[in-house]
């Protein structure tokens, strides 16, 4: 099979040094957009869970729809190898427990790591304290590693894509993704309408 | 401070296009939690070499003498300056912590710290956060990312009543 152009780095069209340069550049743009969209405000993120403001799930959903649409178009044109894109392999139970803890921490703190870094850039004190907590949590994990390592690697199923669940291709995964994202945003907007504190 | 944030749909299209470009160039997407894991590992190893017998910590030093020679670490530095530049231009630099008006600041910062620790711990199980696992994984059709995002939002909703006073002003009910 011929080597496709994209992704540039994996296919050898970009030196590691140039890729490091792009890391800083793309990070800068990511942080910039996080601030422009309100993700640097803990209040904005926490409002999601009280149905006061659904900007966060809307942005996330539209982001995924946009990215996957570009992927599918470029893959259709034969310009990008979607299988060369990095994604973490799946560990079922660690992901379930990890997600439950993450959600608890997020509604407690109002940040996730990326938004807190951008938030720290805007000067916010709660983002700074959150990130100190993050380092504390990492320390805790390393100290407890011998006790949690076994659980962390249970139910390893490797890289499983949506299409692998029933034997489709990238196009079927794309369609499922669009349906899920549109469905979730619509459902949340419906719930917001039901709850009286929803204003927008 | 009364400058409006971007329309979420517009913001999503911009962010999605940036995520696509990042994948197309670097072969990986956005990330953040890995940076703090590496930063912590680097600190531990620098202060005591015996930490290298910890398999998890050691995995960060396989390809380099420093855990910080890494794509996501550099990208995270970019996130910080991007947030700063955008806030500066929009006149939205601010020091204060977000919370409901009547909620005490010390309690707010206490929960920010504890929440940060819980979030960090959980990302080691989940192999990433809402960026590296959530956005990147959903964009690459990973089933694991959907498991993570569903449980994250479910837990956020389940535990939200416990933190209502922190986020919702009393008069808003």
CSV table of N, CA and C in Angstrom, one decimal, chain A residues 34-181:
chain,number,residue,atom,x,y,z
A,34,UNK,N,-9.8,28.0,23.7
A,34,UNK,CA,-10.4,27.6,24.9
A,34,UNK,C,-10.8,28.9,25.7
A,35,UNK,N,-10.0,29.9,25.6
A,35,UNK,CA,-10.3,31.2,26.3
A,35,UNK,C,-11.5,31.9,25.5
A,36,UNK,N,-11.4,31.9,24.2
A,36,UNK,CA,-12.5,32.6,23.4
A,36,UNK,C,-13.9,32.0,23.6
A,37,UNK,N,-13.9,30.7,23.9
A,37,UNK,CA,-15.2,30.0,24.0
A,37,UNK,C,-15.7,29.9,25.5
A,38,UNK,N,-14.9,30.4,26.4
A,38,UNK,CA,-15.3,30.4,27.8
A,38,UNK,C,-14.9,29.2,28.6
A,39,UNK,N,-14.1,28.3,28.0
A,39,UNK,CA,-13.7,27.1,28.8
A,39,UNK,C,-12.7,27.4,29.9
A,40,UNK,N,-12.2,28.6,29.9
A,40,UNK,CA,-11.2,29.0,31.0
A,40,UNK,C,-11.9,29.4,32.3
A,41,UNK,N,-13.3,29.4,32.2
A,41,UNK,CA,-14.0,29.8,33.4
A,41,UNK,C,-14.6,28.5,34.1
A,42,UNK,N,-14.3,28.2,35.3
A,42,UNK,CA,-14.8,27.1,36.0
A,42,UNK,C,-16.3,27.2,36.1
A,43,UNK,N,-16.8,28.4,36.2
A,43,UNK,CA,-18.3,28.6,36.3
A,43,UNK,C,-19.0,28.1,35.1
A,44,UNK,N,-18.4,28.4,33.9
A,44,UNK,CA,-18.9,28.0,32.6
A,44,UNK,C,-19.0,26.5,32.5
A,45,UNK,N,-18.0,25.8,33.0
A,45,UNK,CA,-18.0,24.4,32.9
A,45,UNK,C,-19.0,23.8,33.9
A,46,UNK,N,-19.0,24.3,35.1
A,46,UNK,CA,-19.9,23.8,36.1
A,46,UNK,C,-21.3,24.0,35.8
A,47,UNK,N,-21.6,25.1,35.1
A,47,UNK,CA,-23.0,25.4,34.7
A,47,UNK,C,-23.7,24.3,33.9
A,48,UNK,N,-22.8,23.6,33.2
A,48,UNK,CA,-23.3,22.4,32.4
A,48,UNK,C,-24.2,21.5,33.2
A,49,UNK,N,-23.7,21.2,34.4
A,49,UNK,CA,-24.3,20.1,35.2
A,49,UNK,C,-25.6,20.6,35.9
A,50,UNK,N,-25.8,21.9,35.9
A,50,UNK,CA,-27.1,22.4,36.4
A,50,UNK,C,-28.0,22.9,35.3
A,51,UNK,N,-27.7,22.6,34.1
A,51,UNK,CA,-28.5,23.0,32.9
A,51,UNK,C,-28.7,24.5,32.8
A,52,UNK,N,-27.7,25.2,33.3
A,52,UNK,CA,-27.8,26.7,33.2
A,52,UNK,C,-27.2,27.2,31.8
A,53,UNK,N,-26.3,26.4,31.3
A,53,UNK,CA,-25.5,26.8,30.1
A,53,UNK,C,-25.0,25.6,29.5
A,54,UNK,N,-25.4,25.3,28.3
A,54,UNK,CA,-24.9,24.0,27.6
A,54,UNK,C,-23.8,24.3,26.6
A,55,UNK,N,-23.1,25.4,26.8
A,55,UNK,CA,-22.0,25.7,25.8
A,55,UNK,C,-21.0,24.6,25.7
A,56,UNK,N,-20.6,24.1,26.9
A,56,UNK,CA,-19.5,23.1,26.9
A,56,UNK,C,-19.9,21.8,26.1
A,57,UNK,N,-21.0,21.2,26.4
A,57,UNK,CA,-21.3,20.0,25.5
A,57,UNK,C,-21.6,20.4,24.1
A,58,UNK,N,-22.1,21.5,23.8
A,58,UNK,CA,-22.3,21.9,22.4
A,58,UNK,C,-21.0,22.1,21.7
A,59,UNK,N,-20.1,22.8,22.3
A,59,UNK,CA,-18.8,23.0,21.7
A,59,UNK,C,-18.1,21.6,21.5
A,60,UNK,N,-18.1,20.8,22.5
A,60,UNK,CA,-17.5,19.5,22.3
A,60,UNK,C,-18.1,18.7,21.2
A,61,UNK,N,-19.4,18.7,21.2
A,61,UNK,CA,-20.1,17.9,20.1
A,61,UNK,C,-19.8,18.4,18.7
A,62,UNK,N,-19.9,19.8,18.6
A,62,UNK,CA,-19.6,20.4,17.2
A,62,UNK,C,-18.1,20.2,16.9
A,63,UNK,N,-17.3,20.2,17.9
A,63,UNK,CA,-15.8,19.9,17.6
A,63,UNK,C,-15.7,18.5,17.0
A,64,UNK,N,-16.3,17.5,17.6
A,64,UNK,CA,-16.1,16.2,17.1
A,64,UNK,C,-16.8,16.0,15.7
A,65,UNK,N,-17.9,16.6,15.5
A,65,UNK,CA,-18.6,16.6,14.2
A,65,UNK,C,-17.7,17.2,13.2
A,66,UNK,N,-17.1,18.3,13.5
A,66,UNK,CA,-16.2,19.0,12.5
A,66,UNK,C,-14.9,18.2,12.2
A,67,UNK,N,-14.3,17.7,13.3
A,67,UNK,CA,-13.0,17.0,13.1
A,67,UNK,C,-13.3,15.7,12.3
A,68,UNK,N,-14.3,15.0,12.6
A,68,UNK,CA,-14.6,13.7,11.9
A,68,UNK,C,-15.0,14.0,10.5
A,69,UNK,N,-15.7,15.1,10.2
A,69,UNK,CA,-16.1,15.4,8.9
A,69,UNK,C,-14.8,15.7,8.0
A,70,UNK,N,-13.9,16.4,8.6
A,70,UNK,CA,-12.6,16.6,7.8
A,70,UNK,C,-11.9,15.3,7.6
A,71,UNK,N,-11.9,14.4,8.6
A,71,UNK,CA,-11.3,13.1,8.5
A,71,UNK,C,-11.9,12.3,7.4
A,72,UNK,N,-13.2,12.3,7.4
A,72,UNK,CA,-13.9,11.4,6.4
A,72,UNK,C,-13.7,12.0,5.0
A,73,UNK,N,-13.7,13.3,4.8
A,73,UNK,CA,-13.5,13.9,3.5
A,73,UNK,C,-12.1,13.6,3.0
A,74,UNK,N,-11.1,13.8,3.9
A,74,UNK,CA,-9.7,13.6,3.5
A,74,UNK,C,-9.4,12.1,3.3
A,75,UNK,N,-10.1,11.3,4.0
A,75,UNK,CA,-9.9,9.8,3.8
A,75,UNK,C,-10.5,9.4,2.5
A,76,UNK,N,-11.7,10.0,2.2
A,76,UNK,CA,-12.3,9.7,0.9
A,76,UNK,C,-11.5,10.1,-0.3
A,77,UNK,N,-10.8,11.2,-0.1
A,77,UNK,CA,-9.9,11.7,-1.2
A,77,UNK,C,-8.6,10.9,-1.2
A,78,UNK,N,-8.4,10.1,-0.2
A,78,UNK,CA,-7.1,9.3,-0.2
A,78,UNK,C,-5.9,10.1,0.3
A,79,UNK,N,-6.2,11.1,1.1
A,79,UNK,CA,-5.1,12.0,1.6
A,79,UNK,C,-4.6,11.7,3.0
A,80,UNK,N,-5.4,11.0,3.8
A,80,UNK,CA,-5.0,10.7,5.1
A,80,UNK,C,-5.3,9.3,5.5
A,81,UNK,N,-4.3,8.7,6.3
A,81,UNK,CA,-4.5,7.4,6.8
A,81,UNK,C,-5.0,7.4,8.2
A,82,UNK,N,-6.3,7.2,8.4
A,82,UNK,CA,-7.0,7.4,9.7
A,82,UNK,C,-6.4,6.4,10.7
A,83,UNK,N,-5.9,5.2,10.2
A,83,UNK,CA,-5.4,4.2,11.2
A,83,UNK,C,-4.1,4.6,11.8
A,84,UNK,N,-3.5,5.7,11.2
A,84,UNK,CA,-2.2,6.1,11.8
A,84,UNK,C,-2.3,7.1,12.9
A,85,UNK,N,-3.6,7.5,13.1
A,85,UNK,CA,-3.8,8.6,14.2
A,85,UNK,C,-3.8,7.9,15.5
A,86,UNK,N,-3.1,8.5,16.5
A,86,UNK,CA,-2.9,7.9,17.8
A,86,UNK,C,-4.2,8.0,18.6
A,87,UNK,N,-4.6,6.9,19.2
A,87,UNK,CA,-5.7,7.0,20.2
A,87,UNK,C,-5.4,5.9,21.3
A,88,UNK,N,-5.7,6.2,22.5
A,88,UNK,CA,-5.3,5.2,23.6
A,88,UNK,C,-6.2,4.0,23.4
A,89,UNK,N,-5.6,2.8,23.7
A,89,UNK,CA,-6.3,1.6,23.7
A,89,UNK,C,-7.3,1.6,24.9
A,90,UNK,N,-8.3,0.7,24.7
A,90,UNK,CA,-9.4,0.8,25.7
A,90,UNK,C,-9.2,-0.3,26.8
A,91,UNK,N,-9.4,0.1,28.1
A,91,UNK,CA,-9.5,-0.7,29.2
A,91,UNK,C,-10.9,-0.5,29.9
A,92,UNK,N,-11.8,-1.5,29.8
A,92,UNK,CA,-13.2,-1.2,30.1
A,92,UNK,C,-13.4,-0.7,31.5
A,93,UNK,N,-13.1,-1.5,32.5
A,93,UNK,CA,-13.4,-1.1,33.9
A,93,UNK,C,-12.5,0.1,34.4
A,94,UNK,N,-11.3,0.1,34.0
A,94,UNK,CA,-10.5,1.4,34.4
A,94,UNK,C,-11.1,2.6,33.8
A,95,UNK,N,-11.7,2.5,32.6
A,95,UNK,CA,-12.3,3.7,32.0
A,95,UNK,C,-13.6,4.1,32.7
A,96,UNK,N,-14.4,3.1,33.1
A,96,UNK,CA,-15.6,3.3,33.8
A,96,UNK,C,-15.3,4.0,35.1
A,97,UNK,N,-14.5,3.4,35.9
A,97,UNK,CA,-14.1,4.0,37.2
A,97,UNK,C,-13.4,5.4,37.0
A,98,UNK,N,-12.5,5.4,36.1
A,98,UNK,CA,-11.8,6.7,35.8
A,98,UNK,C,-12.8,7.8,35.4
A,99,UNK,N,-13.8,7.4,34.6
A,99,UNK,CA,-14.7,8.4,34.2
A,99,UNK,C,-15.6,8.9,35.3
A,100,UNK,N,-16.0,8.0,36.2
A,100,UNK,CA,-16.8,8.3,37.3
A,100,UNK,C,-16.1,9.3,38.3
A,101,UNK,N,-14.8,8.9,38.5
A,101,UNK,CA,-14.0,9.8,39.4
A,101,UNK,C,-13.7,11.2,38.7
A,102,UNK,N,-13.5,11.1,37.4
A,102,UNK,CA,-13.2,12.4,36.7
A,102,UNK,C,-14.4,13.3,36.8
A,103,UNK,N,-15.6,12.7,36.6
A,103,UNK,CA,-16.8,13.6,36.6
A,103,UNK,C,-17.0,14.2,38.0
A,104,UNK,N,-16.8,13.4,39.0
A,104,UNK,CA,-16.9,13.9,40.4
A,104,UNK,C,-15.9,15.0,40.6
A,105,UNK,N,-14.6,14.8,40.2
A,105,UNK,CA,-13.6,15.9,40.3
A,105,UNK,C,-14.0,17.1,39.5
A,106,UNK,N,-14.6,16.9,38.4
A,106,UNK,CA,-14.9,18.1,37.5
A,106,UNK,C,-16.0,18.9,38.1
A,107,UNK,N,-17.1,18.3,38.6
A,107,UNK,CA,-18.2,19.2,39.2
A,107,UNK,C,-17.7,19.8,40.5
A,108,UNK,N,-16.8,19.1,41.2
A,108,UNK,CA,-16.2,19.6,42.4
A,108,UNK,C,-15.3,20.9,42.2
A,109,UNK,N,-14.5,20.8,41.1
A,109,UNK,CA,-13.5,21.8,40.9
A,109,UNK,C,-13.8,22.7,39.7
A,110,UNK,N,-14.6,22.3,38.8
A,110,UNK,CA,-15.0,23.2,37.7
A,110,UNK,C,-14.0,23.2,36.6
A,111,UNK,N,-13.0,22.4,36.6
A,111,UNK,CA,-11.9,22.4,35.6
A,111,UNK,C,-11.6,21.0,35.2
A,112,UNK,N,-11.0,20.9,34.0
A,112,UNK,CA,-10.3,19.7,33.7
A,112,UNK,C,-8.8,20.1,33.3
A,113,UNK,N,-7.9,19.2,33.2
A,113,UNK,CA,-6.5,19.7,33.1
A,113,UNK,C,-6.2,20.8,32.0
A,114,UNK,N,-6.7,20.5,30.8
A,114,UNK,CA,-6.4,21.5,29.7
A,114,UNK,C,-7.0,22.8,29.9
A,115,UNK,N,-8.3,22.9,30.4
A,115,UNK,CA,-9.0,24.2,30.6
A,115,UNK,C,-8.3,24.9,31.7
A,116,UNK,N,-7.8,24.2,32.7
A,116,UNK,CA,-7.1,24.8,33.8
A,116,UNK,C,-5.8,25.5,33.4
A,117,UNK,N,-5.1,24.8,32.5
A,117,UNK,CA,-3.8,25.4,32.0
A,117,UNK,C,-4.1,26.7,31.3
A,118,UNK,N,-5.1,26.7,30.4
A,118,UNK,CA,-5.5,28.0,29.7
A,118,UNK,C,-6.0,29.0,30.8
A,119,UNK,N,-6.8,28.5,31.8
A,119,UNK,CA,-7.3,29.3,32.8
A,119,UNK,C,-6.2,30.0,33.6
A,120,UNK,N,-5.2,29.2,33.9
A,120,UNK,CA,-4.0,29.8,34.6
A,120,UNK,C,-3.4,30.9,33.8
A,121,UNK,N,-3.4,30.7,32.4
A,121,UNK,CA,-2.8,31.8,31.6
A,121,UNK,C,-3.6,33.0,31.7
A,122,UNK,N,-4.9,32.9,31.9
A,122,UNK,CA,-5.8,34.1,32.1
A,122,UNK,C,-5.7,34.7,33.5
A,123,UNK,N,-4.9,34.0,34.4
A,123,UNK,CA,-4.6,34.6,35.7
A,123,UNK,C,-5.5,34.0,36.8
A,124,UNK,N,-6.4,33.1,36.5
A,124,UNK,CA,-7.3,32.6,37.5
A,124,UNK,C,-6.7,31.8,38.7
A,125,UNK,N,-7.0,32.3,39.9
A,125,UNK,CA,-6.5,31.6,41.1
A,125,UNK,C,-7.0,30.2,41.3
A,126,UNK,N,-8.3,30.0,41.0
A,126,UNK,CA,-8.8,28.6,41.2
A,126,UNK,C,-8.2,27.6,40.2
A,127,UNK,N,-7.8,28.1,39.0
A,127,UNK,CA,-7.1,27.2,38.1
A,127,UNK,C,-5.7,26.8,38.6
A,128,UNK,N,-5.0,27.8,39.3
A,128,UNK,CA,-3.7,27.5,39.9
A,128,UNK,C,-3.9,26.4,41.0
A,129,UNK,N,-4.8,26.6,41.9
A,129,UNK,CA,-5.0,25.7,43.0
A,129,UNK,C,-5.4,24.3,42.4
A,130,UNK,N,-6.3,24.3,41.4
A,130,UNK,CA,-6.7,23.1,40.8
A,130,UNK,C,-5.4,22.3,40.3
A,131,UNK,N,-4.5,23.0,39.6
A,131,UNK,CA,-3.3,22.4,39.0
A,131,UNK,C,-2.4,21.9,40.1
A,132,UNK,N,-2.3,22.6,41.2
A,132,UNK,CA,-1.5,22.1,42.4
A,132,UNK,C,-2.2,20.8,42.9
A,133,UNK,N,-3.5,20.7,42.9
A,133,UNK,CA,-4.2,19.5,43.2
A,133,UNK,C,-3.9,18.4,42.3
A,134,UNK,N,-3.8,18.7,41.0
A,134,UNK,CA,-3.5,17.7,39.9
A,134,UNK,C,-2.1,17.1,40.2
A,135,UNK,N,-1.1,17.9,40.6
A,135,UNK,CA,0.2,17.4,40.9
A,135,UNK,C,0.1,16.5,42.1
A,136,UNK,N,-0.7,16.9,43.1
A,136,UNK,CA,-0.9,16.1,44.3
A,136,UNK,C,-1.5,14.7,43.9
A,137,UNK,N,-2.5,14.7,43.0
A,137,UNK,CA,-3.1,13.5,42.6
A,137,UNK,C,-2.2,12.6,41.9
A,138,UNK,N,-1.3,13.2,41.1
A,138,UNK,CA,-0.3,12.3,40.4
A,138,UNK,C,0.7,11.7,41.4
A,139,UNK,N,1.1,12.5,42.3
A,139,UNK,CA,2.0,12.0,43.4
A,139,UNK,C,1.3,10.8,44.1
A,140,UNK,N,0.0,11.0,44.4
A,140,UNK,CA,-0.7,9.9,45.1
A,140,UNK,C,-0.7,8.7,44.3
A,141,UNK,N,-1.0,8.8,42.9
A,141,UNK,CA,-1.0,7.7,42.1
A,141,UNK,C,0.3,6.9,42.0
A,142,UNK,N,1.4,7.7,41.9
A,142,UNK,CA,2.7,7.0,41.9
A,142,UNK,C,3.0,6.3,43.2
A,143,UNK,N,2.6,6.9,44.3
A,143,UNK,CA,2.9,6.3,45.6
A,143,UNK,C,2.1,5.0,45.8
A,144,UNK,N,0.8,5.1,45.2
A,144,UNK,CA,0.0,3.9,45.4
A,144,UNK,C,0.1,2.9,44.2
A,145,UNK,N,1.0,3.2,43.3
A,145,UNK,CA,1.0,2.5,42.0
A,145,UNK,C,1.0,1.0,42.2
A,146,UNK,N,1.8,0.4,43.2
A,146,UNK,CA,1.9,-1.0,43.4
A,146,UNK,C,0.5,-1.6,43.7
A,147,UNK,N,-0.4,-0.8,44.3
A,147,UNK,CA,-1.7,-1.3,44.8
A,147,UNK,C,-2.7,-1.2,43.6
A,148,UNK,N,-2.6,-0.2,42.8
A,148,UNK,CA,-3.6,0.1,41.8
A,148,UNK,C,-3.2,-0.4,40.4
A,149,UNK,N,-1.9,-0.8,40.2
A,149,UNK,CA,-1.4,-1.2,38.9
A,149,UNK,C,-2.3,-2.3,38.3
A,150,UNK,N,-2.6,-3.3,39.1
A,150,UNK,CA,-3.3,-4.5,38.6
A,150,UNK,C,-4.7,-4.1,38.1
A,151,UNK,N,-5.4,-3.3,38.9
A,151,UNK,CA,-6.7,-2.8,38.4
A,151,UNK,C,-6.6,-2.0,37.1
A,152,UNK,N,-5.6,-1.1,37.1
A,152,UNK,CA,-5.5,-0.2,35.9
A,152,UNK,C,-5.3,-0.9,34.6
A,153,UNK,N,-4.8,-2.1,34.6
A,153,UNK,CA,-4.6,-2.8,33.4
A,153,UNK,C,-5.6,-4.0,33.1
A,154,UNK,N,-6.6,-4.1,34.0
A,154,UNK,CA,-7.7,-5.1,33.7
A,154,UNK,C,-8.5,-4.8,32.5
A,155,UNK,N,-9.2,-5.8,32.0
A,155,UNK,CA,-10.2,-5.7,30.9
A,155,UNK,C,-9.6,-4.9,29.8
A,156,UNK,N,-8.4,-5.2,29.4
A,156,UNK,CA,-7.7,-4.6,28.2
A,156,UNK,C,-8.3,-5.1,27.0
A,157,UNK,N,-8.8,-4.3,26.1
A,157,UNK,CA,-9.4,-4.8,24.8
A,157,UNK,C,-8.7,-4.1,23.6
A,158,UNK,N,-7.6,-3.4,23.9
A,158,UNK,CA,-6.9,-2.8,22.8
A,158,UNK,C,-7.6,-1.6,22.1
A,159,UNK,N,-7.2,-1.3,20.9
A,159,UNK,CA,-7.9,-0.2,20.2
A,159,UNK,C,-9.1,-0.7,19.5
A,160,UNK,N,-10.3,-0.4,20.1
A,160,UNK,CA,-11.6,-0.8,19.5
A,160,UNK,C,-12.3,0.4,19.0
A,161,UNK,N,-12.6,0.4,17.7
A,161,UNK,CA,-13.3,1.6,17.1
A,161,UNK,C,-14.8,1.2,17.0
A,162,UNK,N,-15.6,2.2,16.9
A,162,UNK,CA,-17.1,2.0,16.8
A,162,UNK,C,-17.4,1.0,15.8
A,163,UNK,N,-16.8,1.0,14.6
A,163,UNK,CA,-17.1,0.1,13.5
A,163,UNK,C,-16.8,-1.4,13.9
A,164,UNK,N,-15.8,-1.5,14.8
A,164,UNK,CA,-15.5,-2.9,15.2
A,164,UNK,C,-16.6,-3.6,15.9
A,165,UNK,N,-17.5,-2.9,16.5
A,165,UNK,CA,-18.5,-3.5,17.3
A,165,UNK,C,-19.5,-4.3,16.4
A,166,UNK,N,-19.6,-4.0,15.2
A,166,UNK,CA,-20.5,-4.7,14.3
A,166,UNK,C,-20.0,-4.9,12.9
A,167,UNK,N,-18.7,-4.7,12.7
A,167,UNK,CA,-18.1,-5.0,11.4
A,167,UNK,C,-18.4,-4.0,10.3
A,168,UNK,N,-18.4,-2.7,10.5
A,168,UNK,CA,-18.6,-1.7,9.5
A,168,UNK,C,-17.2,-1.2,9.1
A,169,UNK,N,-17.3,0.0,8.5
A,169,UNK,CA,-16.0,0.7,8.1
A,169,UNK,C,-16.0,2.1,8.7
A,170,UNK,N,-15.0,2.9,8.4
A,170,UNK,CA,-14.9,4.3,8.9
A,170,UNK,C,-16.2,5.1,8.7
A,171,UNK,N,-16.8,4.9,7.5
A,171,UNK,CA,-18.0,5.6,7.2
A,171,UNK,C,-19.1,5.3,8.2
A,172,UNK,N,-19.3,4.0,8.6
A,172,UNK,CA,-20.3,3.7,9.6
A,172,UNK,C,-20.0,4.3,10.9
A,173,UNK,N,-18.7,4.3,11.3
A,173,UNK,CA,-18.3,5.0,12.6
A,173,UNK,C,-18.7,6.5,12.5
A,174,UNK,N,-18.4,7.1,11.4
A,174,UNK,CA,-18.7,8.5,11.2
A,174,UNK,C,-20.2,8.8,11.4
A,175,UNK,N,-21.0,8.0,10.8
A,175,UNK,CA,-22.4,8.2,10.9
A,175,UNK,C,-22.9,8.0,12.3
A,176,UNK,N,-22.4,7.0,13.0
A,176,UNK,CA,-22.8,6.7,14.4
A,176,UNK,C,-22.4,7.9,15.3
A,177,UNK,N,-21.1,8.4,15.0
A,177,UNK,CA,-20.6,9.6,15.8
A,177,UNK,C,-21.5,10.8,15.6
A,178,UNK,N,-21.9,11.1,14.4
A,178,UNK,CA,-22.8,12.2,14.1
A,178,UNK,C,-24.1,12.0,14.9
A,179,UNK,N,-24.7,10.8,14.8
A,179,UNK,CA,-26.0,10.6,15.4
A,179,UNK,C,-25.9,10.7,16.9
A,180,UNK,N,-24.8,10.2,17.5
A,180,UNK,CA,-24.6,10.3,19.0
A,180,UNK,C,-24.4,11.8,19.4
A,181,UNK,N,-23.6,12.5,18.7
A,181,UNK,CA,-23.4,13.9,19.1
A,181,UNK,C,-24.6,14.8,19.0
